[in-house]
Each structure stands twice: as C-alpha cells, then as structure tokens.
XYZ file of C-alpha atoms in Angstrom:
775
model
C -11.835 235.258 81.022
C -12.538 234.393 84.521
C -9.856 233.629 87.078
C -11.504 230.204 87.786
C -11.055 229.139 84.138
C -7.465 230.271 84.194
C -6.664 228.429 87.473
C -8.231 225.230 86.160
C -6.429 225.395 82.926
C -3.202 225.737 84.782
C -3.921 222.520 86.756
C -3.789 220.543 83.453
C -0.046 220.900 83.183
C 2.358 219.882 85.916
C 4.479 222.409 87.815
C 7.848 220.722 86.901
C 9.267 217.366 85.891
C 7.753 215.448 88.759
C 5.013 217.505 90.543
C 1.593 218.645 89.608
C 0.489 222.157 90.332
C -1.129 223.239 93.480
C -4.249 225.534 93.688
C -4.341 226.910 97.073
C -7.528 228.897 96.440
C -9.301 225.633 95.592
C -7.669 223.622 98.275
C -5.801 221.363 95.919
C -2.172 220.466 96.955
C 0.714 219.550 94.668
C 1.192 215.914 94.009
C 4.699 214.334 93.659
C 5.250 211.514 91.071
C 8.258 209.303 90.662
C 9.456 206.471 88.404
C 9.484 203.057 90.047
C 7.943 199.919 88.590
C 10.691 197.852 90.413
C 12.462 200.512 92.610
C 11.896 204.047 93.507
C 13.784 206.385 91.254
C 13.900 210.055 92.457
C 16.144 212.142 90.188
C 18.882 214.322 91.756
C 18.824 216.717 88.808
C 16.405 217.829 86.209
C 17.188 217.599 82.509
C 16.638 215.625 79.409
C 17.409 211.952 79.641
C 17.672 209.503 82.483
C 19.522 211.332 85.223
C 21.197 210.201 88.374
C 18.775 209.359 91.179
C 18.736 209.003 95.007
C 19.615 205.583 96.350
C 16.839 203.084 96.787
C 16.228 199.319 96.629
C 16.622 197.588 93.315
C 13.919 194.879 93.273
C 13.721 192.240 90.522
C 12.128 193.608 87.332
C 8.672 192.538 86.210
C 10.113 190.157 83.576
C 11.330 187.966 86.488
C 8.688 188.582 89.130
C 5.997 187.639 86.634
C 7.533 184.151 86.640
C 6.551 183.857 90.161
C 2.836 183.537 89.183
C 2.266 184.795 92.739
C -0.290 187.450 93.458
C 0.688 187.619 97.129
C 4.294 188.278 96.168
C 3.242 191.055 93.864
C 1.137 192.681 96.553
C 4.030 192.454 99.001
C 6.316 194.061 96.377
C 3.698 196.868 96.183
C 3.742 197.410 99.915
C 7.570 197.651 100.037
C 7.591 200.206 97.202
C 4.870 202.217 98.961
C 6.979 202.254 102.130
C 9.855 203.709 100.236
C 7.589 206.212 98.558
C 6.331 207.366 101.948
C 9.793 207.571 103.333
C 10.853 209.991 100.510
C 7.595 211.926 100.162
C 6.281 210.454 96.852
C 2.498 210.344 96.379
C 2.266 208.440 93.028
C 4.448 205.705 91.764
C 4.643 205.345 87.983
C 3.940 201.667 87.595
C 3.304 198.888 87.075
C 3.953 198.387 83.399
C 1.517 195.851 81.943
C 2.077 196.226 78.205
C 1.534 193.126 76.190
C 4.811 191.274 75.307
C 4.304 191.092 71.506
C 7.932 190.613 70.397
C 11.141 189.685 72.480
C 13.033 192.541 70.782
C 11.166 195.365 72.544
C 13.738 197.133 74.470
C 11.552 197.745 77.499
C 10.194 194.172 77.844
C 12.099 193.817 81.120
C 9.556 196.254 82.642
C 6.556 194.172 81.609
C 5.055 191.062 82.862
C 3.871 188.640 80.184
C 2.595 187.703 76.781
C -0.552 186.620 78.483
C -3.121 189.363 79.336
C -4.770 187.321 82.141
C -1.435 186.728 83.945
C -0.474 190.408 83.424
C -3.834 191.656 84.689
C -3.834 189.449 87.775
C -0.295 190.336 88.815
C -0.777 194.030 87.942
C -3.938 194.166 90.181
C -2.070 192.575 93.037
C 0.780 195.142 92.722
C -1.759 198.009 92.619
C -3.548 196.601 95.696
C -0.249 196.398 97.590
C 0.848 199.988 96.727
C -2.565 201.662 97.287
C -3.282 199.805 100.438
C -0.658 202.120 102.019
C -2.277 205.336 100.676
C 0.221 205.738 97.791
C -1.109 205.897 94.240
C -0.015 204.147 91.140
C -0.107 204.934 87.499
C -0.716 201.860 85.492
C 1.085 202.050 82.080
C 1.310 202.448 79.107
C -2.309 202.732 77.818
C -2.326 201.326 75.135
C -0.848 199.403 72.178
C 2.753 200.346 73.061
C 4.791 197.223 72.231
C 8.032 198.632 70.838
C 10.507 201.450 71.489
C 11.413 202.276 67.856
C 9.473 205.387 66.949
C 7.371 205.132 70.104
C 6.609 208.887 70.119
C 5.491 209.114 66.523
C 4.402 205.587 65.407
C 0.833 204.396 64.809
C -0.147 201.017 66.191
C -2.586 199.411 63.834
C -4.470 196.719 65.725
C -7.596 194.929 64.668
C -10.516 195.290 67.051
C -10.648 191.714 68.308
C -6.912 191.534 69.026
C -7.030 194.960 70.585
C -9.625 193.924 73.206
C -8.410 190.251 73.733
C -4.664 190.976 74.082
C -3.823 194.683 74.402
C -6.632 196.056 76.598
C -7.809 192.999 78.546
C -4.939 193.357 81.187
C -5.846 197.080 81.725
C -9.533 196.201 82.123
C -8.699 193.456 84.635
C -6.470 195.780 86.664
C -9.048 198.507 86.628
C -11.904 196.314 87.586
C -10.100 194.381 90.264
C -8.020 197.036 92.070
C -9.231 200.517 91.035
C -6.023 202.242 90.322
C -5.905 205.965 91.138
C -4.228 206.932 87.832
C -3.445 205.522 84.400
C -0.786 206.638 82.112
C -1.505 207.225 78.480
C 1.100 206.008 76.052
C 3.297 207.894 73.581
C 2.018 206.187 70.404
C -0.966 206.670 68.195
C -3.556 203.765 68.339
C -5.362 203.199 65.165
C -4.751 206.754 63.907
C -5.191 208.776 67.130
C -2.551 209.657 69.765
C -3.354 207.845 73.054
C -3.397 211.053 74.985
C -6.192 212.406 72.945
C -7.920 209.228 72.144
C -11.474 209.711 73.386
C -12.820 206.103 72.574
C -9.894 204.612 74.611
C -10.332 206.725 77.634
C -14.140 206.556 77.520
C -13.951 202.820 77.445
C -12.051 202.773 80.648
C -14.341 205.145 82.391
C -17.785 204.160 80.983
C -17.317 200.388 80.641
C -14.679 199.445 83.193
C -15.483 201.971 85.986
C -12.153 203.866 86.015
C -12.572 206.973 88.256
C -9.009 208.127 88.521
C -6.618 210.550 86.647
C -5.439 209.947 83.184
C -2.012 211.485 82.887
C 0.276 211.528 79.896
C 3.555 209.699 79.641
C 6.373 212.205 79.955
C 6.221 214.359 76.761
C 3.300 212.339 75.117
C 0.862 215.270 74.618
C 0.585 216.222 70.995
C -2.158 218.676 71.480
C -3.256 219.940 74.899
C -6.724 221.142 73.776
C -7.579 217.778 72.058
C -6.128 215.892 75.029
C -8.147 217.522 77.792
C -11.279 217.406 75.597
C -10.793 213.600 75.048
C -10.414 212.961 78.794
C -6.758 213.526 79.779
C -6.339 215.219 83.167
C -2.757 215.908 83.511
C 0.104 216.647 81.113
C 3.516 215.747 82.282
C 6.241 216.808 82.562
C 5.103 220.313 83.623
C 6.454 223.652 82.670
C 5.438 226.939 81.280
C 5.167 226.077 77.610
C 1.711 227.382 76.792
C -0.728 224.517 77.237
C -2.868 226.580 79.678
C -3.035 229.420 77.355
C -4.203 227.251 74.500
C -6.865 225.690 76.692
C -8.026 229.143 77.775
C -8.115 230.292 74.199
C -10.209 227.209 73.281
C -12.714 228.097 76.037
C -12.891 231.692 74.941
C -13.539 230.728 71.267
C -16.139 228.172 72.534
C -14.129 225.318 71.203
C -13.953 223.682 74.608
C -16.696 223.239 77.188
C -15.551 224.800 80.556
C -17.256 221.869 82.255
C -14.461 219.741 80.872
C -12.068 221.737 82.966
C -14.235 221.399 86.102
C -14.426 217.605 85.693
C -10.659 217.344 85.128
C -10.076 219.481 88.195
C -12.175 217.240 90.345
C -10.191 214.246 89.136
C -6.938 215.934 90.257
C -8.604 216.824 93.586
C -9.636 213.162 94.185
C -6.098 212.004 93.524
C -4.743 214.530 95.946
C -7.262 213.418 98.605
C -6.584 209.759 98.154
C -2.817 210.240 98.559
C -3.016 212.690 101.413
C -2.619 210.311 104.353
C -0.111 207.463 103.572
C -0.046 204.925 106.372
C 2.588 202.253 105.892
C 4.930 201.556 108.748
C 8.604 201.899 107.591
C 10.031 200.265 110.679
C 10.789 196.594 110.266
C 10.752 196.654 106.451
C 13.814 194.935 105.167
C 13.608 195.818 101.558
C 16.748 194.044 100.420
C 15.644 190.854 102.099
C 12.393 191.006 100.245
C 14.285 191.613 96.999
C 16.131 188.326 97.743
C 12.862 186.509 98.434
C 11.237 187.819 95.251
C 14.189 186.752 93.073
C 14.307 183.277 94.596
C 10.490 182.775 94.243
C 10.629 183.834 90.567
C 13.793 182.406 88.931
C 13.062 179.695 86.461
C 15.105 176.447 86.202
C 14.718 175.965 82.555
C 16.676 172.758 82.262
C 18.308 170.301 84.576
C 19.772 166.979 83.638
C 21.338 166.277 87.011
C 24.126 168.867 87.354
C 21.990 170.778 89.837
C 21.932 171.286 92.745
C 25.801 171.611 93.042
C 27.175 169.805 95.954
C 29.623 170.880 98.752
C 32.357 168.718 97.317
C 31.940 170.007 93.779
C 35.002 171.872 92.332
C 33.422 174.599 90.331
C 34.712 176.553 87.386
C 32.955 179.933 87.560
C 33.057 181.659 84.179
C 31.873 185.047 82.900
C 32.186 188.796 83.745
C 28.568 188.778 84.967
C 29.763 186.677 87.942
C 31.629 189.789 89.139
C 29.507 192.603 87.659
C 25.882 191.206 87.237
C 23.115 192.802 85.308
C 20.465 193.369 87.920
C 18.084 195.809 86.150
C 17.364 197.533 82.814
C 18.302 201.005 81.569
C 15.974 203.961 81.258
C 13.406 205.636 83.374
C 13.143 202.630 85.672
C 16.922 202.331 86.426
C 17.494 202.511 90.158
C 20.638 203.767 91.976
C 20.795 200.681 94.067
C 21.633 201.046 97.832
C 23.472 197.713 97.604
C 24.330 195.128 95.120
C 25.899 191.669 95.462
C 27.429 189.272 92.940
C 27.554 185.508 92.537
C 31.386 185.645 92.917
C 31.184 187.447 96.252
C 28.487 185.194 97.577
C 30.337 181.951 96.553
C 33.475 183.292 98.207
C 31.531 184.156 101.327
C 29.958 180.706 101.489
C 33.383 179.135 100.992
C 32.367 177.237 97.829
C 35.328 175.492 96.111
C 35.685 177.399 92.837
C 38.114 179.098 90.486
C 37.147 181.964 88.241
C 37.959 183.043 84.689
C 36.113 185.700 82.558
C 36.076 183.668 79.346
C 34.778 186.572 77.288
C 34.398 190.273 77.455
C 31.300 192.463 77.566
C 33.003 195.365 75.868
C 32.333 193.774 72.412
C 30.829 190.601 70.923
C 34.138 189.228 69.506
C 35.645 186.029 70.925
C 38.930 186.365 72.684
C 41.089 183.235 72.241
C 43.248 183.921 75.295
C 40.195 184.477 77.541
C 38.639 181.282 76.182
C 41.696 179.099 76.706
C 41.847 180.255 80.439
C 38.225 179.298 80.964
C 38.626 175.967 79.140
C 41.625 175.023 81.193
C 39.584 175.588 84.429
C 36.669 173.688 82.965
C 38.815 170.642 82.168
C 39.814 170.314 85.934
C 36.307 171.211 87.355
C 33.566 168.802 88.218
C 30.966 171.398 87.344
C 31.083 174.678 85.291
C 28.811 177.582 85.972
C 28.743 180.097 83.003
C 27.207 183.521 83.728
C 25.751 184.608 80.272
C 23.383 187.281 79.157
C 22.982 190.581 77.310
C 25.377 193.385 77.978
C 23.655 196.455 79.385
C 23.723 198.541 76.073
C 21.985 195.696 74.137
C 18.389 196.345 75.659
C 17.041 199.472 77.211
C 14.232 201.944 77.037
C 14.212 204.101 73.952
C 15.346 201.452 71.507
C 14.829 197.852 70.549
C 17.063 194.975 69.899
C 17.674 194.132 66.224
C 17.791 190.399 66.968
C 17.613 188.066 69.859
C 20.997 186.363 69.811
C 23.420 186.417 72.662
C 26.871 187.921 71.784
C 29.002 185.621 69.554
C 31.712 185.385 72.148
C 29.318 183.879 74.742
C 27.657 181.346 72.411
C 31.022 180.108 71.121
C 32.502 179.824 74.636
C 29.524 177.819 76.027
C 29.621 175.479 73.087
C 33.359 174.884 73.644
C 32.847 174.379 77.341
C 30.067 171.798 76.781
C 32.361 169.726 74.636
C 34.958 169.198 77.528
C 32.691 169.081 80.535
C 29.358 167.336 80.725
C 28.106 169.313 83.686
C 27.915 172.901 82.236
C 25.330 175.032 83.976
C 24.298 178.380 82.286
C 22.823 181.119 84.476
C 21.115 183.732 82.247
C 20.884 187.524 82.982
C 18.809 189.261 80.349
C 15.510 191.255 80.202
C 13.817 189.126 77.593
C 14.213 185.895 75.697
C 17.405 185.149 73.733
C 18.249 182.410 71.321
C 20.013 179.470 72.985
C 21.743 177.504 70.254
C 23.542 175.305 72.779
C 20.496 174.411 74.969
C 20.719 170.739 74.029
C 24.413 170.605 74.758
C 24.601 172.064 78.250
C 23.331 170.187 81.368
C 21.335 172.939 83.076
C 19.976 176.424 82.492
C 18.848 178.752 85.221
C 16.976 181.918 84.111
C 17.455 184.839 86.496
C 16.272 187.562 83.989
C 17.166 190.814 85.822
C 16.978 189.849 89.461
C 17.588 193.034 91.425
C 20.111 193.918 94.140
C 20.432 190.375 95.710
C 20.785 188.470 92.484
C 24.030 186.848 93.460
C 22.735 185.381 96.610
C 19.528 184.341 94.959
C 21.392 182.608 92.281
C 23.721 180.781 94.632
C 20.798 179.662 96.864
C 19.115 178.175 93.858
C 22.191 176.644 92.358
C 23.256 175.116 95.733
C 19.878 173.699 96.486
C 19.148 175.592 99.639
C 16.127 177.034 97.893
C 14.080 174.837 95.535
C 13.358 176.701 92.233
C 9.647 177.244 91.576
C 9.384 179.998 88.954
C 7.758 179.317 85.568
C 8.112 181.249 82.285
C 5.692 184.131 81.824
C 6.575 184.221 78.116
C 7.593 181.779 75.364
C 11.237 181.423 74.574
C 11.504 180.826 70.674
C 14.172 178.786 69.070
C 15.036 181.508 66.722
C 13.750 185.052 65.829
C 12.265 183.699 62.588
C 9.763 181.750 64.769
C 8.416 184.868 66.388
C 4.962 185.762 64.757
C 5.797 189.505 64.446
C 9.236 188.885 63.102
C 8.623 190.509 59.726
C 6.362 193.365 60.652
C 7.873 194.650 63.931
C 10.171 197.258 62.506
C 8.920 197.894 58.919
C 8.333 201.651 59.381
C 9.202 204.381 61.862
C 5.775 205.885 61.633
C 3.491 202.760 61.587
C 3.533 199.229 63.016
C 1.042 196.726 61.812
C -0.086 193.983 64.304
C -0.614 191.637 61.443
C -0.451 188.500 63.628
C -3.751 189.666 65.258
C -4.703 187.266 68.124
C -1.809 184.923 67.417
C 0.939 186.022 69.711
C 3.026 184.141 72.258
C 1.921 180.613 73.046
C -1.288 181.203 71.207
C 0.698 181.433 68.029
C 3.103 178.593 68.738
C 0.194 176.232 69.639
C -1.776 177.192 66.481
C 1.171 177.098 64.167
C 2.623 173.818 65.514
C 6.116 175.474 65.857
C 8.028 173.954 68.781
C 9.499 176.703 71.064
C 12.772 176.391 72.867
C 10.922 176.664 76.183
C 7.196 176.958 76.454
C 5.051 179.453 78.317
C 4.478 178.282 81.832
C 7.494 175.951 81.800
C 9.839 175.547 84.812
C 11.618 172.663 86.442
C 12.074 171.910 90.183
C 14.259 169.599 92.412
C 11.234 167.620 93.191
C 8.417 166.154 91.139
C 4.617 166.630 91.070
C 1.683 164.432 90.064
C -1.728 165.881 88.963
C -4.848 163.655 89.301
C -8.606 163.616 89.993
C -9.758 166.652 88.153
C -13.383 167.645 88.720
C -15.448 170.351 87.044
C -18.733 171.543 88.450
C -21.157 173.834 86.473
C -23.393 175.639 88.900
C -24.880 178.161 86.458
C -23.203 181.460 87.161
C -20.145 179.782 88.700
C -17.887 177.038 87.405
C -15.474 175.371 89.699
C -12.542 173.252 88.737
C -10.462 171.286 91.367
C -7.457 169.033 90.931
C -5.369 167.015 93.237
C -1.585 167.772 93.205
C 0.865 165.540 94.976
C 4.549 166.090 95.691
C 6.047 162.757 94.571
C 9.713 163.746 95.189
C 11.784 163.875 98.393
C 12.025 167.752 98.694
C 9.584 170.423 99.680
C 8.596 172.721 96.829
C 6.084 174.959 95.217
C 4.238 174.083 92.106
C 2.429 176.517 89.885
C -0.737 174.798 88.598
C -2.127 176.338 85.408
C -5.638 176.153 83.991
C -6.326 176.610 80.322
C -9.649 176.759 78.444
C -10.076 175.437 74.879
C -13.084 175.767 72.668
C -13.647 172.459 70.947
C -14.642 172.651 67.228
C -15.160 176.477 67.197
C -17.005 177.962 64.275
C -14.629 180.896 64.232
C -10.843 181.512 64.534
C -9.877 180.782 68.079
C -6.570 180.181 69.800
C -5.979 176.592 70.652
C -6.148 177.244 74.418
C -5.955 180.274 76.794
C -4.714 180.688 80.344
C -7.741 181.385 82.597
C -6.447 180.472 86.067
C -3.196 179.718 88.066
C -2.394 178.936 91.707
C 0.952 178.372 93.449
C 0.842 175.618 96.007
C 3.459 174.584 98.573
C 3.848 170.826 99.114
C 5.995 168.747 101.402
C 7.257 165.429 100.222
C 4.304 163.035 99.807
C 1.744 165.691 100.561
C -1.298 166.127 98.377
C -3.444 169.301 98.206
C -6.578 170.280 96.378
C -6.142 173.210 94.023
C -9.423 174.997 93.132
C -10.311 177.512 90.359
C -13.260 179.667 89.974
C -14.243 180.478 86.344
C -16.789 182.993 85.085
C -18.369 183.755 81.729
C -15.470 185.862 80.692
C -13.255 182.789 80.953
C -15.002 181.355 77.966
C -15.574 184.564 75.952
C -14.133 185.988 72.757
C -14.598 189.593 71.655
C -17.357 189.985 69.027
C -16.539 192.971 66.761
C -20.080 193.052 65.457
C -21.566 193.556 68.940
C -18.481 195.392 70.230
C -18.678 193.192 73.371
C -17.730 189.900 74.805
C -19.632 186.779 73.842
C -19.723 183.105 74.650
C -20.000 180.618 71.861
C -22.314 177.713 72.623
C -20.862 174.189 72.675
C -18.236 171.942 74.250
C -15.267 173.301 76.071
C -12.069 171.605 77.473
C -10.665 172.493 80.886
C -6.999 171.764 80.745
C -4.787 171.538 83.837
C -1.027 171.652 83.180
C 2.378 172.329 84.572
C 2.971 174.458 81.392
C 1.105 175.386 78.173
C 2.785 172.278 76.562
C 2.571 169.954 79.608
C -1.135 169.221 80.172
C -1.729 166.774 82.875
C -5.520 166.552 83.232
C -8.498 167.329 81.083
C -12.196 167.574 81.463
C -15.108 168.851 79.241
C -18.226 170.881 79.831
C -20.992 172.324 77.667
C -22.102 175.890 77.795
C -24.999 177.802 76.438
C -24.241 180.826 74.385
C -24.574 182.206 70.840
C -25.004 179.604 68.071
C -23.827 182.025 65.444
C -20.499 183.504 66.595
C -18.924 186.258 64.517
C -15.402 187.157 63.882
C -13.740 189.036 60.963
C -10.642 186.869 61.346
C -11.055 183.782 59.078
C -10.360 180.299 60.390
C -7.476 180.014 57.930
C -5.877 183.339 58.774
C -2.785 181.630 60.076
C -1.001 180.956 56.737
C 1.726 182.186 54.514
C 1.146 184.686 51.610
C 1.313 183.673 48.056
C 5.070 183.991 48.042
C 5.360 181.978 51.230
C 7.500 184.670 52.762
C 5.089 185.958 55.454
C 2.790 184.198 57.947
C 0.306 187.004 57.839
C -0.118 188.841 54.599
C -0.908 192.466 54.272
C -4.142 191.536 52.270
C -5.313 189.205 54.980
C -4.584 191.803 57.617
C -6.519 194.480 55.571
C -9.510 192.231 55.432
C -9.766 191.853 59.175
C -9.409 195.688 59.532
C -12.427 196.173 57.278
C -10.854 196.282 53.807
C -7.756 198.434 53.983
C -4.734 199.314 56.063
C -4.481 203.004 56.945
C -1.894 204.872 54.966
C 1.278 206.059 56.679
C 0.863 209.801 57.277
C 2.751 211.858 54.700
C 5.970 213.648 55.733
C 4.727 216.966 54.535
C 3.508 219.394 55.525
C 5.675 219.280 58.651
C 3.961 219.674 62.038
C 4.943 219.525 65.704
C 4.481 215.765 65.541
C 6.924 215.243 62.646
C 10.027 213.415 63.778
C 13.436 214.961 63.699
C 14.391 212.218 61.200
C 11.765 213.563 58.774
C 13.008 217.107 59.168
C 16.644 215.974 58.543
C 15.678 214.827 55.049
C 14.956 218.459 54.191
C 17.483 220.908 52.925
C 18.577 221.666 56.451
C 19.529 218.064 57.115
C 23.239 218.835 57.839
C 22.330 221.617 60.219
C 20.011 219.394 62.143
C 22.664 216.694 62.460
C 25.100 219.361 63.845
C 22.296 220.530 66.271
C 21.809 216.926 67.484
C 25.502 216.532 68.180
C 25.439 219.825 70.066
C 22.411 218.941 72.046
C 23.930 215.671 73.041
C 27.139 217.281 74.228
C 25.349 219.757 76.493
C 22.322 217.668 77.877
C 22.862 216.566 81.407
C 20.793 213.391 80.999
C 22.212 209.932 80.355
C 21.122 207.181 78.015
C 20.006 209.387 75.157
C 21.365 208.221 71.740
C 21.382 209.959 68.388
C 18.710 207.594 67.126
C 16.437 208.475 70.047
C 16.636 212.141 69.190
C 16.075 211.407 65.476
C 12.934 209.472 66.314
C 11.546 212.127 68.613
C 8.844 214.594 67.386
C 9.561 218.369 67.049
C 7.567 219.066 70.214
C 10.229 217.263 72.284
C 12.039 220.559 72.173
C 10.236 221.154 75.494
C 12.754 218.775 77.027
C 15.772 220.767 75.707
C 14.639 224.325 76.292
C 12.535 225.664 79.152
C 11.808 228.749 77.030
C 10.103 226.848 74.216
C 6.306 226.995 73.886
C 3.722 225.421 71.579
C 4.123 228.543 69.441
C 7.824 227.624 69.146
C 6.788 224.166 67.875
C 4.420 225.599 65.259
C 7.014 228.203 64.240
C 9.655 225.556 63.646
C 7.215 223.513 61.545
C 6.470 226.669 59.556
C 10.162 227.307 58.958
C 10.504 223.766 57.407
C 7.432 224.199 55.388
C 8.982 227.392 53.897
C 6.346 229.658 55.496
C 8.397 231.501 58.123
C 11.833 232.423 59.324
C 14.169 231.457 62.146
C 13.586 234.823 63.611
C 9.917 233.992 64.261
C 11.104 230.871 66.151
C 13.199 233.167 68.289
C 10.338 235.488 69.062
C 8.233 232.646 70.451
C 10.755 231.714 73.119
C 9.657 232.733 76.619
C 12.262 234.660 78.749
C 14.285 235.561 75.672
C 16.657 238.517 76.132
C-alpha cells in the first residue's frame, strides 16, 4: 500500500477531540474546531461528557435570538463569535444549529431557531455570513432529521419525502445556497434507515443540487462505519484518535472495496477548508461582546401579553419573586454551555437602578413541591406591592442536551404560587426563563408575560430595560406556544421507541398544524406585543414574470418609537392537494417613530409558491389563485391580496387532503395506517435487537444475561469519568461504539469483539487483545 493512500486515510480521522490531522508532506495544516452556537466553548480538559471550558461571552441562545426576526442582528452575532474564535485560535465554529423544532420537549430546542424552515434558513444564512466574513468557518448542524435527544445515536427518523424536503431539509438548502458554509455536520441518527454520516443520497443532494462544496464532518461520535461513511461523502470523523478508522479504510482500498479517488477528493475538501480558514481578519479591538449580548437580548425578547401593568413606573413599589431573580438561567446545558466571563441578575440590576422593591423567593428550584412558608412570605409582599414581578421558568436540570423533557409543564410550585399571587394582586407580571415553550395555565389570570427564553450573560439588565420601558419590546415568537402538550401534533409519537421515531404528522407541524386543525394556541407563531401600536394598510402586489413584489404601508399609531416585524404568508386557495393553510415566505423588521409611515417591501420567487412533488422528486408550482397575507403574526393577518400563477394543472401528493384526522379509535390525529400510505405502503420495521452489533445500544445489551454486570460497569464509568452532565440514561441509550469516548485504547476491532461476546461467539479475552497500548 502506498504511503499516499495511508496519509490520506489518516486525514479522515481527527487528531484528537478538537483538531484535524495535519499532513506536512501535502501542505495541509491542522484545523481547530470548537463548540459555540451562542458562545465559544473551548474545553480545559479532555474526557467524556461536557467538561469545564475557558471563559467566553454567553450570548442569548438561538431560541431567543430567532425571535428577533433580524438578519442583521444574526450577522452581527456571527461577527462577534468570529472575533472570539480568532482571539483564541479557533478555525471552525460548530454552529449554527438549524434543526426543525418539531416538538417542544426536545431537550436541545434552546439551540435551534424555529418551527418554520424559511425563518431558520434566513437567520442561519445571516449567522454564517457573519462568521465566515471574518475568515472563520462554521459547521451547520445537525444534518438531518434530528429532532429529539432520546436515543439520538441509535434511533431512525422515519420521515415521508414531502415533509422531509419541505420542513427538515429546506433550511439547510437555504443556508447552503445563500451563504455557502464551509462545513456541515452530519447528525447522529439514522434517516429513513441509513445513518446520516453514511447517507449518500443526503450528502449528494447537498453537493449536486444545492452546490455545497465544503467539508462534511460527523457529529462527535456519530460515525457507525468509517468505510461506508467516506464512500458516501463524509470527509472528517470527529473526535479523532487512534481507533482504527484509517486502517479499515486502507484495507477497503487494498481489497478494492473503496476507490482511492474517494480519498483524493476527501483530502481536497480538507485542504480547501484549511485554506479558507488560514487568514482570519476580524479586528478584536473595539468589540464589546457583552454589550452586544445585551443588545441581542433586548431586540429578541417577546412581550407575550400586557394588560397595562407594563412598563413599570418609577413610583411603583415592586414585589420581586423567584430564585431566578438572583440566579437566572441564561443558557442551556450540554456542548453549547459557556463558562461566562460575566453574568448579571435582575435583582442586582434593580438594586443598581434604585428601583423600589422587596424580594422573596416564593418557591425553590431544588424540587417541584410547593413550600407553604416560602409562599406566605411572597404573598405578604405582594399584598403591599403595586406590582409583582415573578421570575419563573424551568430549572436547569429539566432541559438539556442528551435527554428530552417528558412534559411541558412548569414545576408545580411555580404554577401554584403564580395563581395565588394573581388572586391578591391585579398587576402580576411573569418573566419566563426557559429554552422552549411551557404550559401557562395562569396566562389569563396574570396581567403581563415577558418571555426571555435563555437570554445570555446580560439577561438581568435586558429584562429590566424592557420591564421599565427604557427599551420597547419588539421580539416575536419563532415557535407556537401550545395550551397543553396534548395539542402538540407529535404528542403521541415523539417517544414511542428508542430505536425509531415516526414523523406521522408529516407536513403538519407548528403553526401549520394549528391552522389546519383549528386548535387555538396559547400564543401564536409570530406573536409579540409592544408599548406602541401599528397599522397596516395599502397592500400592493405586482407580478412581473420572474419576480413578484409585495409592498405594504406600516404606520406607528402610538406615542413611542418602536420596531415592528412585518410577516408575509402565502396561501394556495382551493388547492387540489393537501396544503398547509399558509406558510411564512417573507419578514422584515422596520423601525418607526410615532406617527411615521414606511413602505415595507418583499420579493417573492417561484419557490415561495412551491410544494415538493414526490413523483418528480422536485419542487413544483400548482396553477391557480394564491393569497398574499401580511400580518403581525400567523393569527393576526392585517392585509390580503390575491394573484394568479401559471403552473401544473395536475399537482401530485401522496398525502391525502383528509390526512389530518383521528384514527378509528379517535385516539390519534395521525394513524399508523395513514402514515404508512404516504410512505409508500408500509412503515419500516424497527431493527431487531439481535444479533448485537457495534450500533446496538447499551440498553439492548443490558437485557442480556450480563445485564447486572453492565449496570455495575455504568456506575463505575460514571464515577471515573471527568466529564459533567452525563446521566445513566444517556449511557444506556448510547451505542457500543461509544466506548471510544471511554477508552483511548479501544478500536473498531474492540467494538466488534464486544458484539461477538454478547452474541456468544467470543470471549472477553479477545476484547482485551484488541486494545491498543495494552500491557
């Protein structure tokens, strides 16, 4: 075997946890990667889990910044992140996360933008443009169909072709076409039967149809088979190490099971990434990152409700309630968790601003149980106060990377306290800190609700500026907030199986579902209040062949300057096929002084009116009448116009027009039978537990005769691992090949040998013999 093949096979696997390998002979330097969708996370130590990192700025998470509907703000965020990367010698930032928000229980939703692929794509593209304009690369993630944490490394996402293209791939396509990211991260899961890291149709679609010319790298530990992966189009397996991937690739070339040209092409992709990131050029001087974090939080926070309690006045005596007032939740937990250089709190800021207030915790975050003594203290303050500010939200352990929520309720002690406070004070204001929607059973009882999501290191000052009125709220919800979990379209099929998740709701997710089903949400997609009012009028639509322009006049009819997010939706009138009631196809944020009027314009193209035709395997426009809807939210349409378009007279969709209905028992909105029909006749079976392979979960192994021994091994592993945030369930849901995280001596031969032991074909001694560096 030539030295050239060996060198290029080595380049497929990283050098360590965070760097690629260098090839000095071929002039390819090492590339350094780092976590950082909303803040740079450079680990101080190696090891399994989420380890302590170097200090950096904690910006608001994507769940909040998406509510800005602001491309310029996302680009500026990218520039700030790039400046910190340059300062610390990072060439590629692992972000943004643009996964579709299918269900509010996903533990990692705080890292993602929206339930709408157009919004996610536009914001993601702006973020990428900001980072890469400074010569720092990004890795857009997680490609694709990764919408839950439960079983994420072993589950198979079963998605029908139309929903896959319209909801789960559309944002990746938009980002790739608009901003040309230098790398894309393939997800852990299988997609319709094949692991994403070895899914040739998935990667070929991005390269051949969308024009992606960058590096496909794996999520950390996502490679199930290095030969299949590089053959399918993966260029880099991370994390790195000496676990035998290169040897398997070399063997495959030797046996003529792998074309050596595949190695050459992959090497050139790595070389191009190294060249692109070789000369970063942001100026660090003058970058006040914490000031931008404050700006981003203020531009994004959503005033969900206000019946007059806000803004608070200088003469208001305030009762400030809740532990989050002292110790706020500013970010999520997992690989994106930042070691913040600074962090404020609402309590500190109110004290600094000399607001008139008294504080009581009211509840504890240590458990969900009401505490009568804490409640009484808070109620006594509330009785004497003119206004009550309650800091509420999800405790840190309730949502995180690695596991999902089992429900969407706030802790019982918070809900009970808020309801009691609302009975004795008419001016209760709730400030929410959480990474995703929660049920708000008291929403009609309180006066105001300010949603901060996870607002970063300056969350306290941002909240006070909004509450006090020095800043006018302008954010709008990038996802629907349901009344209850039962209203969520994926409620019944989100967690049915560890090994498979059926996306039975198809194209009906988020506001698309709530519109089609007639279910009233607690707060609609695109909703947000202001301290001023806006009027929309004089909508015009011009069809000039290849370009359609819509323009509307927006007037600030209040007495305060503010920013309004104007949204454009497209609806197909009397469609012959199943279509969503309307879809977001444009948005603009406009600043208006009192009495000022501005024209807001939108450019629409053919894609704005298209659906995905599974017969043609391409996008298609149905001929007929369309409505252009301009609104302040998906449920607050202010202006409407119609136009007629040429297109196909015979649209095709496997989704029947009456797909949205309960099954024969009335227990499910989307029956398995109906879902099978749109898949082509049957749902793929869940893979059998036996024979065991390297992709078998530890949970499956634990059901064997060695189950007790495995449980003891998990307890031992947890006790010795340096990483934080790794639970027993996360280890049980991991595949056998995750042993690479635990032992630097393990190889692919070790993984195969472990499987053989559990299949009764080998002994533990053989496992020992496969370990590199054994004594």
